[in-house]
PDB file of C-alpha atoms and ligand atoms in Angstrom:
ATOM      1  CA  MET O 107     196.043-163.857 139.601  1.00 67.00           C
ATOM      2  CA  ALA O 108     195.444-164.266 135.857  1.00 82.00           C
ATOM      3  CA  LEU O 109     198.337-165.199 133.619  1.00 89.00           C
ATOM      4  CA  ALA O 110     198.805-163.670 130.225  1.00 91.00           C
ATOM      5  CA  THR O 111     201.236-163.701 127.337  1.00 94.00           C
ATOM      6  CA  LYS O 112     203.297-160.598 127.716  1.00 94.00           C
ATOM      7  CA  THR O 113     206.095-158.883 125.813  1.00 95.00           C
ATOM      8  CA  CYS O 114     209.134-157.817 127.860  1.00 96.00           C
ATOM      9  CA  ILE O 115     209.460-154.028 127.575  1.00 95.00           C
ATOM     10  CA  GLU O 116     213.246-154.299 127.795  1.00 95.00           C
ATOM     11  CA  CYS O 117     214.190-157.051 125.310  1.00 97.00           C
ATOM     12  CA  GLY O 118     210.919-157.758 123.477  1.00 96.00           C
ATOM     13  CA  THR O 119     210.830-161.466 124.462  1.00 96.00           C
ATOM     14  CA  LYS O 120     207.358-163.012 124.807  1.00 96.00           C
ATOM     15  CA  PHE O 121     206.748-164.634 128.180  1.00 95.00           C
ATOM     16  CA  THR O 122     203.879-165.906 130.292  1.00 94.00           C
ATOM     17  CA  GLY O 123     203.369-164.062 133.525  1.00 91.00           C
ATOM     18  CA  ARG O 124     201.012-162.109 135.744  1.00 90.00           C
ATOM     19  CA  VAL O 125     199.141-159.402 133.862  1.00 88.00           C
ATOM     20  CA  ASP O 126     201.068-156.668 135.744  1.00 91.00           C
ATOM     21  CA  LYS O 127     204.503-158.136 134.881  1.00 93.00           C
ATOM     22  CA  LYS O 128     206.540-156.024 132.472  1.00 95.00           C
ATOM     23  CA  PHE O 129     209.836-157.889 132.266  1.00 96.00           C
ATOM     24  CA  CYS O 130     210.810-161.442 131.299  1.00 96.00           C
ATOM     25  CA  SER O 131     213.540-161.543 133.948  1.00 96.00           C
ATOM     26  CA  ASP O 132     215.178-159.687 136.825  1.00 96.00           C
ATOM     27  CA  ALA O 133     218.106-158.932 134.520  1.00 97.00           C
ATOM     28  CA  CYS O 134     215.811-157.034 132.122  1.00 96.00           C
ATOM     29  CA  ARG O 135     214.097-155.179 134.991  1.00 95.00           C
ATOM     30  CA  ILE O 136     217.489-154.097 136.384  1.00 95.00           C
ATOM     31  CA  THR O 137     218.842-153.060 132.970  1.00 94.00           C
ATOM     32  CA  PHE O 138     215.695-151.022 132.284  1.00 93.00           C
ATOM     33  CA  ASN O 139     215.769-149.259 135.669  1.00 91.00           C
ATOM     34  CA  ASN O 140     219.503-148.551 135.476  1.00 89.00           C
ATOM     35  CA  ARG O 141     219.042-146.868 132.125  1.00 87.00           C
ATOM     36  CA  LEU O 142     216.175-144.732 133.466  1.00 83.00           C
ATOM     37  CA  ASN O 143     218.286-143.636 136.422  1.00 82.00           C
ATOM     38  CA  SER O 144     221.315-142.775 134.336  1.00 85.00           C
ATOM     39  CA  THR O 145     219.154-140.696 131.979  1.00 80.00           C
ATOM     40  CA  GLY O 146     217.884-138.734 134.961  1.00 80.00           C
ATOM     41  CA  THR O 147     221.410-138.240 136.264  1.00 83.00           C
ATOM     42  CA  ASN O 148     222.610-137.037 132.864  1.00 84.00           C
ATOM     43  CA  THR O 149     219.747-134.562 132.630  1.00 87.00           C
ATOM     44  CA  VAL O 150     220.630-133.049 136.009  1.00 89.00           C
ATOM     45  CA  ARG O 151     224.316-132.972 135.124  1.00 89.00           C
ATOM     46  CA  ASN O 152     223.670-131.275 131.767  1.00 93.00           C
ATOM     47  CA  ILE O 153     221.430-128.608 133.297  1.00 95.00           C
ATOM     48  CA  ASN O 154     223.917-127.934 136.105  1.00 95.00           C
ATOM     49  CA  HIS O 155     226.607-127.579 133.461  1.00 96.00           C
ATOM     50  CA  ILE O 156     224.557-125.000 131.494  1.00 97.00           C
ATOM     51  CA  LEU O 157     223.746-123.024 134.669  1.00 97.00           C
ATOM     52  CA  GLY O 158     227.405-123.047 135.707  1.00 97.00           C
ATOM     53  CA  LYS O 159     228.450-121.869 132.269  1.00 98.00           C
ATOM     54  CA  ASN O 160     225.815-119.097 132.275  1.00 98.00           C
ATOM     55  CA  ARG O 161     227.092-117.933 135.671  1.00 98.00           C
ATOM     56  CA  ARG O 162     230.704-117.896 134.426  1.00 98.00           C
ATOM     57  CA  VAL O 163     229.727-115.875 131.337  1.00 98.00           C
ATOM     58  CA  LEU O 164     227.879-113.315 133.479  1.00 98.00           C
ATOM     59  CA  MET O 165     230.807-113.055 135.933  1.00 97.00           C
ATOM     60  CA  GLU O 166     233.263-112.626 133.092  1.00 97.00           C
ATOM     61  CA  LEU O 167     231.248-109.811 131.470  1.00 97.00           C
ATOM     62  CA  ASN O 168     230.254-108.124 134.726  1.00 97.00           C
ATOM     63  CA  THR O 169     233.537-107.183 136.383  1.00 92.00           C
ATOM     64  CA  THR O 170     232.186-104.021 138.035  1.00 94.00           C
ATOM     65  CA  GLY O 171     229.013-105.464 139.568  1.00 94.00           C
ATOM     66  CA  LYS O 172     226.796-103.556 137.150  1.00 95.00           C
ATOM     67  CA  SER O 173     227.501-103.695 133.414  1.00 96.00           C
ATOM     68  CA  ARG O 174     225.672-103.163 130.166  1.00 95.00           C
ATOM     69  CA  VAL O 175     226.344-105.773 127.496  1.00 96.00           C
ATOM     70  CA  LEU O 176     224.994-106.546 124.062  1.00 96.00           C
ATOM     71  CA  ARG O 177     222.757-109.591 123.724  1.00 96.00           C
ATOM     72  CA  SER O 178     224.999-110.744 120.876  1.00 96.00           C
ATOM     73  CA  LYS O 179     228.015-110.689 123.235  1.00 97.00           C
ATOM     74  CA  LEU O 180     226.232-113.039 125.643  1.00 97.00           C
ATOM     75  CA  LEU O 181     225.260-115.394 122.809  1.00 97.00           C
ATOM     76  CA  GLU O 182     228.790-115.292 121.409  1.00 97.00           C
ATOM     77  CA  LYS O 183     230.094-116.503 124.802  1.00 97.00           C
ATOM     78  CA  GLY O 184     227.641-119.399 124.714  1.00 97.00           C
ATOM     79  CA  PHE O 185     225.092-117.975 127.122  1.00 98.00           C
ATOM     80  CA  ASP O 186     221.797-119.930 127.127  1.00 98.00           C
ATOM     81  CA  PHE O 187     218.776-117.719 127.895  1.00 97.00           C
ATOM     82  CA  GLY O 188     216.621-120.798 128.498  1.00 97.00           C
ATOM     83  CA  TYR O 189     218.295-121.654 131.817  1.00 97.00           C
ATOM     84  CA  PHE O 190     218.272-119.667 135.072  1.00 97.00           C
ATOM     85  CA  THR O 191     217.729-120.355 138.760  1.00 97.00           C
ATOM     86  CA  SER O 192     215.228-117.655 139.732  1.00 97.00           C
ATOM     87  CA  ILE O 193     213.224-114.667 138.523  1.00 96.00           C
ATOM     88  CA  TYR O 194     212.680-111.432 140.407  1.00 95.00           C
ATOM     89  CA  THR O 195     210.229-108.724 139.367  1.00 95.00           C
ATOM     90  CA  THR O 196     210.634-105.242 140.845  1.00 93.00           C
ATOM     91  CA  LYS O 197     207.671-103.102 141.908  1.00 95.00           C
ATOM     92  CA  GLU O 198     208.235-101.120 138.706  1.00 92.00           C
ATOM     93  CA  GLY O 199     207.809-104.287 136.657  1.00 92.00           C
ATOM     94  CA  ALA O 200     211.424-104.874 135.598  1.00 92.00           C
ATOM     95  CA  VAL O 201     212.132-108.611 135.382  1.00 95.00           C
ATOM     96  CA  TYR O 202     215.525-109.920 136.540  1.00 97.00           C
ATOM     97  CA  HIS O 203     216.642-113.445 135.725  1.00 97.00           C
ATOM     98  CA  TYR O 204     219.307-114.959 137.939  1.00 97.00           C
ATOM     99  CA  CYS O 205     221.868-117.717 137.514  1.00 97.00           C
ATOM    100  CA  TYR O 206     222.698-118.124 141.197  1.00 96.00           C
ATOM    101  CA  GLU O 207     223.857-114.653 142.368  1.00 96.00           C
ATOM    102  CA  GLN O 208     224.514-113.340 138.839  1.00 97.00           C
ATOM    103  CA  GLY O 209     221.512-111.579 137.322  1.00 97.00           C
ATOM    104  CA  TYR O 210     220.451-109.813 134.155  1.00 97.00           C
ATOM    105  CA  THR O 211     217.564-107.789 132.815  1.00 97.00           C
ATOM    106  CA  SER O 212     216.954-106.553 129.288  1.00 93.00           C
ATOM    107  CA  SER O 213     216.964-102.790 129.002  1.00 79.00           C
ATOM    108  CA  ASP O 214     215.923-103.037 125.373  1.00 84.00           C
ATOM    109  CA  LYS O 215     215.936-105.797 122.792  1.00 83.00           C
ATOM    110  CA  ASN O 216     219.698-105.627 122.173  1.00 93.00           C
ATOM    111  CA  TRP O 217     221.093-104.606 125.544  1.00 96.00           C
ATOM    112  CA  TYR O 218     221.235-106.361 128.881  1.00 97.00           C
ATOM    113  CA  LEU O 219     222.036-104.919 132.280  1.00 96.00           C
ATOM    114  CA  LEU O 220     224.047-107.354 134.408  1.00 97.00           C
ATOM    115  CA  VAL O 221     223.779-107.212 138.180  1.00 97.00           C
ATOM    116  CA  VAL O 222     224.999-109.205 141.174  1.00 96.00           C
ATOM    117  CA  ARG O 223     222.815-110.189 144.100  1.00 92.00           C
ATOM    118  CA  LYS O 224     224.643-108.980 147.210  1.00 81.00           C
ATOM    119  CA  ASP O 225     223.565-111.727 149.573  1.00 67.00           C
ATOM    120  CA  ASP O 226     220.583-113.970 150.218  1.00 55.00           C
ATOM    121  CA  GLY O 227     218.540-111.438 152.173  1.00 51.00           C
ATOM    122  CA  GLU O 228     219.079-108.459 149.953  1.00 50.00           C
ATOM    123  CA  ARG O 229     217.439-108.098 146.562  1.00 50.00           C
ATOM    124  CA  GLU O 230     218.831-105.939 143.810  1.00 49.00           C
ATOM    125  CA  LYS O 231     217.597-102.389 144.450  1.00 49.00           C
ATOM    126  CA  LYS O 232     216.566-100.012 141.720  1.00 47.00           C
ATOM    127  CA  ASN O 233     218.708 -96.901 141.481  1.00 46.00           C
TER     128      ASN O 233
HETATM  129 ZN1   ZN D 365     213.490-159.292 128.767  1.00 81.38          ZN
END
């Protein structure tokens, strides 16, 4: 196996090693991998947090199981339209976004209809 002068991708130290070696030491390899893993964990945690918050906002605004709310009300509560757990399109073409069992669809550009999925088997039916 050829040896080459390499630069450690963790600490920047020059070292001589096999061409496929990336780290000057085990310590640097472990530090690098630990940081990667914790970044991944934080990403999952942050997204779960946003989804949980979205669900709480929908529950709070939808006390009757079917409510109309202003888009601005959702935004005011900190709702993030970029995060949801599933999408369901009805035969008529209406698109429902869900955060777990709490769903919403836009009836026009300002108003949203909030719905609740009854259970896993049953989809929201159109009235
Ligand atoms: Zn190093």
